[in-house]
Amino acid sequence: DTGVSQNPRHKITKRGQNVTFRCDPISEHNRLYWYRQTLGQGPEFLTYFQNEAQLEKSRLLSDRFSAERPKGSFSTLEIQRTEQGDSAMYLCASSLLGQAGNTGELFFGEGSRLTVL
Amino acid sequence: DAKTTQPPSMDCAEGRAANLPCNHSTISGNEYVYWYRQIHSQGPQYIIHGLKNNETNEMASLIITEDRKSSTLILPHATLRDTAVYYCIARLRFNTNAGKSTFGDGTTLTVKP
């Protein structure tokens, strides 16, 4: 399967603990995005990368959140000192920009569901 | 991204056409209309997009009004597996901010037997 892969799919943690999610995008895609989704709401943009450069961060991304894409391939999203309000689905998506004719759509992974107790 | 407005929910009988509306009255001339859907517990899936002309692919048809202020996604023969949340997004296609799609809360389509 060459789609977007996210791990772990589910994470239960206690408040105050740190968690890290990993996203492996489609291999040739140069853009990678993180979204957060809570129950009954649409996905909310957190941040995105073009290759290894983090180009934009939402104000939703507090200083407890950090995302990296060190070699322009996989990405990690770390949440430090988790709070109950961090409980959500964290979605990763990738896309290919810059190639004539491509539709520019986002390809999403299955998501990583975080539950903070 | 231009703001989009969708009804929160719709029902459709299995085998009938599902017509999902979307208003995007502030869409700019270079913004495309994209549709995604999200089946429970999965990531959103791209369906179709268009700029001005009506579009059709193997999944759906997209009808965009001449003034581009609204559009309709048509699933010609809805099945139970089409039960999902459908998101309409108006965004730039090739731009440095093209990744920052604003999804809204979408329309929950329930296909009934």
Short mmCIF file of C-alpha atoms in Angstrom, two decimals:
data_model
loop_
_atom_site.label_atom_id
_atom_site.label_comp_id
_atom_site.label_asym_id
_atom_site.label_seq_id
_atom_site.Cartn_x
_atom_site.Cartn_y
_atom_site.Cartn_z
CA ASP A 1 0.00 0.00 0.00
CA THR A 2 1.55 3.31 -1.06
CA GLY A 3 -0.95 5.60 0.67
CA VAL A 4 -0.37 7.89 3.63
CA SER A 5 0.48 5.88 6.73
CA GLN A 6 0.02 7.06 10.31
CA ASN A 7 1.18 5.46 13.54
CA PRO A 8 0.01 4.70 16.09
CA ARG A 9 -3.65 4.48 15.10
CA HIS A 10 -4.76 4.81 18.71
CA LYS A 11 -3.03 6.24 21.75
CA ILE A 12 -4.35 6.47 25.29
CA THR A 13 -2.27 8.49 27.69
CA LYS A 14 -2.51 10.18 31.04
CA ARG A 15 -2.65 13.91 31.36
CA GLY A 16 0.82 15.41 31.51
CA GLN A 17 2.51 12.74 29.43
CA ASN A 18 4.18 13.39 26.08
CA VAL A 19 3.01 11.66 22.90
CA THR A 20 4.44 11.48 19.40
CA PHE A 21 2.67 10.61 16.17
CA ARG A 22 4.36 9.64 12.95
CA CYS A 23 3.20 10.20 9.39
CA ASP A 24 4.69 8.61 6.28
CA PRO A 25 3.38 10.45 3.20
CA ILE A 26 3.09 9.15 -0.33
CA SER A 27 6.70 8.86 -1.39
CA GLU A 28 6.94 11.49 -4.13
CA HIS A 29 4.74 14.06 -2.38
CA ASN A 30 6.53 17.23 -1.41
CA ARG A 31 3.84 18.68 0.86
CA LEU A 32 2.73 17.27 4.18
CA TYR A 33 -0.05 18.59 6.41
CA TRP A 34 -1.30 17.97 9.91
CA TYR A 35 -4.93 18.46 10.87
CA ARG A 36 -6.83 17.89 14.09
CA GLN A 37 -10.41 16.69 14.22
CA THR A 38 -12.71 16.51 17.21
CA LEU A 39 -15.99 14.64 17.30
CA GLY A 40 -18.65 16.16 15.07
CA GLN A 41 -16.33 18.79 13.62
CA GLY A 42 -14.47 19.03 10.35
CA PRO A 43 -10.67 18.78 10.23
CA GLU A 44 -8.84 21.85 11.51
CA PHE A 45 -5.54 22.87 9.96
CA LEU A 46 -2.50 22.72 12.26
CA THR A 47 0.59 23.05 10.10
CA TYR A 48 2.17 22.08 6.82
CA PHE A 49 5.57 21.42 5.31
CA GLN A 50 7.00 21.77 1.87
CA ASN A 51 9.85 19.29 1.77
CA GLU A 52 11.57 19.82 5.15
CA ALA A 53 10.49 23.45 5.60
CA GLN A 54 7.57 24.18 7.91
CA LEU A 55 5.76 26.92 6.01
CA GLU A 56 2.78 27.73 8.18
CA LYS A 57 1.47 27.02 11.66
CA SER A 58 -2.05 27.60 12.90
CA ARG A 59 -2.62 29.43 16.15
CA LEU A 60 -4.15 26.13 17.29
CA LEU A 61 -0.59 24.82 17.46
CA SER A 62 0.34 25.90 20.97
CA ASP A 63 3.90 25.82 22.26
CA ARG A 64 3.24 22.31 23.58
CA PHE A 65 2.97 21.09 20.00
CA SER A 66 5.92 20.60 17.70
CA ALA A 67 6.09 19.11 14.25
CA GLU A 68 9.12 18.12 12.25
CA ARG A 69 9.90 16.72 8.85
CA PRO A 70 13.66 16.35 9.10
CA LYS A 71 14.54 14.91 5.72
CA GLY A 72 11.50 15.94 3.77
CA SER A 73 10.01 12.47 4.01
CA PHE A 74 8.20 11.30 7.17
CA SER A 75 6.95 13.74 9.77
CA THR A 76 6.38 13.61 13.51
CA LEU A 77 3.91 15.56 15.63
CA GLU A 78 4.78 15.71 19.31
CA ILE A 79 2.48 16.93 22.04
CA GLN A 80 4.12 17.69 25.36
CA ARG A 81 2.35 17.75 28.71
CA THR A 82 -0.89 16.51 27.21
CA GLU A 83 -4.19 17.92 28.39
CA GLN A 84 -7.67 16.42 28.16
CA GLY A 85 -8.52 19.02 25.54
CA ASP A 86 -5.89 17.49 23.26
CA SER A 87 -8.07 14.40 22.82
CA ALA A 88 -8.83 14.27 19.11
CA MET A 89 -8.05 12.55 15.84
CA TYR A 90 -4.78 13.80 14.34
CA LEU A 91 -4.84 13.54 10.58
CA CYS A 92 -1.90 13.69 8.22
CA ALA A 93 -2.23 14.44 4.52
CA SER A 94 0.19 14.82 1.64
CA SER A 95 0.04 16.34 -1.80
CA LEU A 96 2.21 16.94 -4.82
CA LEU A 97 2.57 20.52 -5.92
CA GLY A 98 4.53 21.86 -8.81
CA GLN A 99 3.78 19.21 -11.38
CA ALA A 100 1.71 20.36 -14.30
CA GLY A 101 -1.55 18.53 -14.62
CA ASN A 102 -1.82 17.19 -11.09
CA THR A 103 -4.99 18.03 -9.28
CA GLY A 104 -3.33 19.18 -6.06
CA GLU A 105 -5.72 17.27 -3.87
CA LEU A 106 -4.84 16.13 -0.40
CA PHE A 107 -4.39 12.44 0.31
CA PHE A 108 -5.21 11.68 3.92
CA GLY A 109 -4.07 8.93 6.22
CA GLU A 110 -6.40 7.01 8.53
CA GLY A 111 -5.51 9.26 11.45
CA SER A 112 -4.14 8.77 14.95
CA ARG A 113 -6.74 8.93 17.68
CA LEU A 114 -5.51 10.39 20.95
CA THR A 115 -7.36 9.95 24.24
CA VAL A 116 -6.01 11.85 27.22
CA LEU A 117 -7.31 10.57 30.55
CA ASP B 1 -10.19 29.93 1.40
CA ALA B 2 -13.64 31.25 0.66
CA LYS B 3 -16.28 30.44 3.25
CA THR B 4 -18.61 27.60 2.30
CA THR B 5 -22.03 26.77 3.69
CA GLN B 6 -23.56 23.32 3.61
CA PRO B 7 -26.69 21.83 5.17
CA PRO B 8 -25.76 19.81 8.26
CA SER B 9 -27.54 16.64 7.19
CA MET B 10 -29.40 14.98 4.32
CA ASP B 11 -31.05 11.64 3.69
CA CYS B 12 -31.20 9.76 0.42
CA ALA B 13 -32.84 6.50 -0.62
CA GLU B 14 -30.51 3.77 -1.85
CA GLY B 15 -30.30 3.74 -5.64
CA ARG B 16 -31.49 7.31 -5.99
CA ALA B 17 -29.38 10.33 -6.83
CA ALA B 18 -27.96 12.26 -3.91
CA ASN B 19 -27.65 15.98 -4.56
CA LEU B 20 -25.50 17.81 -2.02
CA PRO B 21 -25.52 21.60 -2.22
CA CYS B 22 -22.79 24.03 -1.25
CA ASN B 23 -22.84 27.82 -1.16
CA HIS B 24 -19.60 29.72 -1.73
CA SER B 25 -20.80 33.21 -2.55
CA THR B 26 -17.44 34.89 -1.79
CA ILE B 27 -15.38 32.58 -3.98
CA SER B 28 -12.69 34.37 -5.93
CA GLY B 29 -11.98 33.87 -9.59
CA ASN B 30 -8.98 31.60 -9.10
CA GLU B 31 -10.43 29.44 -6.34
CA TYR B 32 -11.52 25.93 -7.14
CA VAL B 33 -14.36 23.99 -5.56
CA TYR B 34 -13.17 20.70 -4.06
CA TRP B 35 -15.29 17.96 -2.55
CA TYR B 36 -14.09 15.40 -0.04
CA ARG B 37 -15.94 12.82 1.97
CA GLN B 38 -15.16 11.14 5.25
CA ILE B 39 -16.51 7.76 6.14
CA HIS B 40 -16.69 7.10 9.85
CA SER B 41 -13.28 6.59 11.48
CA GLN B 42 -11.37 7.13 8.25
CA GLY B 43 -9.45 10.08 6.83
CA PRO B 44 -11.17 12.34 4.27
CA GLN B 45 -11.11 11.13 0.67
CA TYR B 46 -10.93 13.34 -2.40
CA ILE B 47 -13.96 13.10 -4.68
CA ILE B 48 -13.84 15.76 -7.37
CA HIS B 49 -13.01 19.39 -8.05
CA GLY B 50 -13.82 22.08 -10.59
CA LEU B 51 -13.31 25.72 -11.46
CA LYS B 52 -16.08 26.79 -13.84
CA ASN B 53 -17.20 23.86 -15.91
CA ASN B 54 -19.21 20.92 -14.74
CA GLU B 55 -17.06 17.90 -14.01
CA THR B 56 -17.69 14.17 -13.86
CA ASN B 57 -15.55 11.27 -12.76
CA GLU B 58 -16.15 7.70 -11.72
CA MET B 59 -17.34 8.76 -8.28
CA ALA B 60 -19.55 11.78 -8.83
CA SER B 61 -20.56 14.81 -10.87
CA LEU B 62 -19.99 18.43 -9.90
CA ILE B 63 -22.32 21.14 -11.13
CA ILE B 64 -21.10 24.72 -10.62
CA THR B 65 -23.48 27.60 -11.24
CA GLU B 66 -22.55 30.13 -13.87
CA ASP B 67 -21.89 32.82 -11.26
CA ARG B 68 -19.84 30.25 -9.29
CA LYS B 69 -21.56 31.17 -6.05
CA SER B 70 -22.84 27.67 -5.47
CA SER B 71 -22.31 24.09 -6.54
CA THR B 72 -23.92 20.69 -6.23
CA LEU B 73 -22.24 17.34 -5.83
CA ILE B 74 -24.25 14.56 -7.40
CA LEU B 75 -23.89 10.89 -6.51
CA PRO B 76 -25.97 9.39 -9.33
CA HIS B 77 -26.91 6.09 -7.69
CA ALA B 78 -26.29 6.30 -3.97
CA THR B 79 -25.39 3.13 -2.09
CA LEU B 80 -25.24 2.44 1.63
CA ARG B 81 -21.46 2.80 1.41
CA ASP B 82 -21.91 6.44 0.40
CA THR B 83 -23.10 7.25 3.92
CA ALA B 84 -20.47 9.75 5.05
CA VAL B 85 -19.75 13.38 5.85
CA TYR B 86 -19.24 15.40 2.68
CA TYR B 87 -17.08 18.53 2.74
CA CYS B 88 -17.13 21.32 0.19
CA ILE B 89 -14.02 23.51 0.08
CA ALA B 90 -13.20 26.55 -2.01
CA ARG B 91 -9.46 27.07 -2.28
CA LEU B 92 -6.62 28.01 -4.55
CA ARG B 93 -5.17 25.20 -6.58
CA PHE B 94 -1.55 26.19 -7.04
CA ASN B 95 -0.48 28.62 -4.39
CA THR B 96 1.84 28.63 -1.42
CA ASN B 97 -1.23 28.52 0.81
CA ALA B 98 -3.03 25.85 -1.16
CA GLY B 99 -2.51 23.28 1.58
CA LYS B 100 -4.40 25.21 4.20
CA SER B 101 -7.85 23.93 3.33
CA THR B 102 -10.69 24.97 5.58
CA PHE B 103 -13.11 22.07 5.87
CA GLY B 104 -16.08 23.36 7.82
CA ASP B 105 -18.47 20.85 9.36
CA GLY B 106 -19.78 19.35 6.11
CA THR B 107 -23.04 17.56 5.33
CA THR B 108 -23.77 14.20 6.87
CA LEU B 109 -25.39 12.12 4.14
CA THR B 110 -27.31 9.08 5.28
CA VAL B 111 -28.28 6.62 2.55
CA LYS B 112 -31.23 4.53 3.64
CA PRO B 113 -32.31 1.13 2.29
#
